[in-house]
Coordinates of C-alpha atoms in Angstrom, one line a residue:
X1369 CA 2.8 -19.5 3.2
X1370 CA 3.3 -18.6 -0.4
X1371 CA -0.7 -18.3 -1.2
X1372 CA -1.1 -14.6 -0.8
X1373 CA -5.1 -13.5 0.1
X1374 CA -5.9 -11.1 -2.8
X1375 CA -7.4 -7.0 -2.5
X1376 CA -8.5 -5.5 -5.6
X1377 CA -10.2 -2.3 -5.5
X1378 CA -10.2 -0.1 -9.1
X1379 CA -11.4 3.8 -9.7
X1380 CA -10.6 7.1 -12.1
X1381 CA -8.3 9.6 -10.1
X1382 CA -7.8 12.8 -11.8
X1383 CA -4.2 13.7 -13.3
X1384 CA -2.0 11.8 -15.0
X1385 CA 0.0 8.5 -14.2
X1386 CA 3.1 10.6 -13.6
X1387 CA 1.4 13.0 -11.1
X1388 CA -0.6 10.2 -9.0
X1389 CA 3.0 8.8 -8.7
X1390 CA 4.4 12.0 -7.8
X1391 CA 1.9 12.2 -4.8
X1392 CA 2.8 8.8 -3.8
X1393 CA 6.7 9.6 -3.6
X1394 CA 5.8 12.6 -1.5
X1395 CA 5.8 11.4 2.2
X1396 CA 3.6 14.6 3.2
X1397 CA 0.5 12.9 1.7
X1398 CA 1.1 9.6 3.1
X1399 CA -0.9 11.2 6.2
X1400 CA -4.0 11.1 4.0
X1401 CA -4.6 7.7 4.5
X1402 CA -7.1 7.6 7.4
X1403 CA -7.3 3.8 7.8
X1404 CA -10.9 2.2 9.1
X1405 CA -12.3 0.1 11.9
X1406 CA -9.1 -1.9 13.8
X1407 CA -7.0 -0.2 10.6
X1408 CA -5.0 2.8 11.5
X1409 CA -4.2 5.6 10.3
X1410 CA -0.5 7.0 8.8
X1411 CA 0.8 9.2 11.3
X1412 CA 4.1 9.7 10.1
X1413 CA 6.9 8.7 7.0
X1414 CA 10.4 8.9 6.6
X1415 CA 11.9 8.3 3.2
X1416 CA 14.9 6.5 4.1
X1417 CA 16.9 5.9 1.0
X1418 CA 16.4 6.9 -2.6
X1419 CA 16.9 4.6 -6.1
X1420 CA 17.7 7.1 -8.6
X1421 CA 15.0 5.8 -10.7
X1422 CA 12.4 5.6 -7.8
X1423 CA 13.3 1.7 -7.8
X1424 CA 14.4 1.1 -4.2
X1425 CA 13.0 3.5 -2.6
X1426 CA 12.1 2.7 0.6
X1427 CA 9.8 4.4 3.3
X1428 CA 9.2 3.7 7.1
X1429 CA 5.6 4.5 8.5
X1430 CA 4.6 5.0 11.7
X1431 CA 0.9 4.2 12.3
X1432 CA -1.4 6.1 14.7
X1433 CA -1.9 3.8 16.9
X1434 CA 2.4 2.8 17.3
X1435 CA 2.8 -0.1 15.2
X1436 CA 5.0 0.5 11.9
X1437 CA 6.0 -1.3 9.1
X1438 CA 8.2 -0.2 5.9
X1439 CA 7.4 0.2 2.6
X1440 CA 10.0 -0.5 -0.7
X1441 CA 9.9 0.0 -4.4
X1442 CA 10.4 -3.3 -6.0
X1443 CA 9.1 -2.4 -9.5
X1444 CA 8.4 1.0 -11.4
X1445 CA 7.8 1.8 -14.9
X1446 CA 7.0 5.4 -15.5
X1447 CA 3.3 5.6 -16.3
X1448 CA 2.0 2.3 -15.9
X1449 CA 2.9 0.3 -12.7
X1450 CA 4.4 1.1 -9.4
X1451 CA 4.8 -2.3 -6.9
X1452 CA 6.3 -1.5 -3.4
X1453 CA 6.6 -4.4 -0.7
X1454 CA 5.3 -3.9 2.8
X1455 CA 7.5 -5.7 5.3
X1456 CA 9.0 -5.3 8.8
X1457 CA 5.6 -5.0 10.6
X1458 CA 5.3 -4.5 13.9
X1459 CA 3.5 -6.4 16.8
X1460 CA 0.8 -7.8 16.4
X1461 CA 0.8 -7.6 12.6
X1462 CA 4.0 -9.6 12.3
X1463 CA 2.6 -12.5 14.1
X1464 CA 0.7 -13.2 11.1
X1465 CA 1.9 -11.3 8.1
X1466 CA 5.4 -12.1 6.5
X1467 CA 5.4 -9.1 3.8
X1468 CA 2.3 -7.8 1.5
X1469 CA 3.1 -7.1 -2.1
X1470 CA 0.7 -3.5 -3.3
X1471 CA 0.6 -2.6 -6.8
X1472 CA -0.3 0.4 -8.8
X1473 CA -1.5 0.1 -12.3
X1474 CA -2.4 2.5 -14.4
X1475 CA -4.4 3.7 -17.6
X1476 CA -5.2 7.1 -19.2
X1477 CA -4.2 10.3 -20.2
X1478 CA -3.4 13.6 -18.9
X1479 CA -6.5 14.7 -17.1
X1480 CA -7.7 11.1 -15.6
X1481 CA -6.6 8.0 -14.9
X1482 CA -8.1 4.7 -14.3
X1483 CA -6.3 3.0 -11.5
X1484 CA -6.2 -0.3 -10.1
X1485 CA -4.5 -0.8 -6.5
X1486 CA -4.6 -4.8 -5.4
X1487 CA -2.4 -5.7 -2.5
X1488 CA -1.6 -9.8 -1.9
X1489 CA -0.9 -10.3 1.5
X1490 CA 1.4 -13.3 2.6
X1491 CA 0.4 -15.1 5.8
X1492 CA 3.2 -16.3 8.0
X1493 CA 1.3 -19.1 8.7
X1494 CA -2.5 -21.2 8.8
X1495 CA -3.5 -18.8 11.7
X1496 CA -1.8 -15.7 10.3
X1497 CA -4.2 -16.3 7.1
X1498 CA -7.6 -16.3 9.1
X1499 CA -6.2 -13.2 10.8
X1500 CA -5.3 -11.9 7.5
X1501 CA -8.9 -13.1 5.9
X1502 CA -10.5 -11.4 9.2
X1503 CA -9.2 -7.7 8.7
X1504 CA -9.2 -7.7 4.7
X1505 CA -12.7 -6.4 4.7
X1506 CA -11.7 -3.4 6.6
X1507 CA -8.3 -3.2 4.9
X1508 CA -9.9 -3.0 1.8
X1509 CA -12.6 -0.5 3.3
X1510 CA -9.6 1.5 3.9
X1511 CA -7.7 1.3 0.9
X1512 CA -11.9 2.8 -0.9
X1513 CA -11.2 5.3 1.7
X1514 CA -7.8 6.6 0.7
X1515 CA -8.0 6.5 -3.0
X1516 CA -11.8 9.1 -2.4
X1517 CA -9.7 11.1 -1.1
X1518 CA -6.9 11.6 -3.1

């Protein structure tokens, strides 16, 4: 289905761009995000290849409760945006999710940054988007979650 259900959530995280992106890229803080409700938690990441511009990049996560999915850089300009597709989900998630599409922008200086994180997820099909439309709320409770504590 090519209409995505839209997540928008926006806050001020301390540091620069450059350094919020430099957490992102290191796979030892991926285990941060705590998920909420039927959304699990990151257990584990593996960074499995490398653009040498961070474009390509690509990272497969392993949730707490089994299921995994993986992660890719499709767009990145240094200081503003950083886009990655999710894809290759697991059971049950890949019953009703074809890929989500999360994006990073950002705006401000060295010592805070206002950042805006909106995901669009794609439904596989008219069922997938009523699952999908059932655990946004808590998606989106998660995604609060992770960003207060970075």
């Amino acid at each position: 289905m090519k209409n995505p259900i839209h997540l928008s959530i926006s806050t001020a995280l301390p540091g620069s761009a450059e350094e919020i992106c430099d957490q992102i890229f290191d796979v030892s803080n991926w285990r941060g995000f705590q998920g909420y409700g039927p959304i699990p938690g990151i257990k584990d990441v593996v960074k499995v290849s490398h653009g040498g511009d961070k474009l390509g990049t690509r990272f497969e996560v392993t949730n707490k409760d089994g299921s995994a999915h993986a992660e890719t850089v499709v767009e990145y300009t240094p200081g503003k945006l950083l886009r990655l597709r999710m894809d290759s989900f697991s059971p049950p998630l890949n019953r009703l999710a074809d890929h989500f599409i999360e994006s990073w922008s950002f705006d401000g200086g060295r010592k805070n940054t206002q950042v805006v994180r909106s995901f669009e997820l794609y439904p596989k099909n008219p069922v997938g988007r009523i699952g999908l439309s059932l655990i946004s709320y808590f998606f989106k409770k998660s995604i609060q979650r992770h960003l207060t504590s970075m």
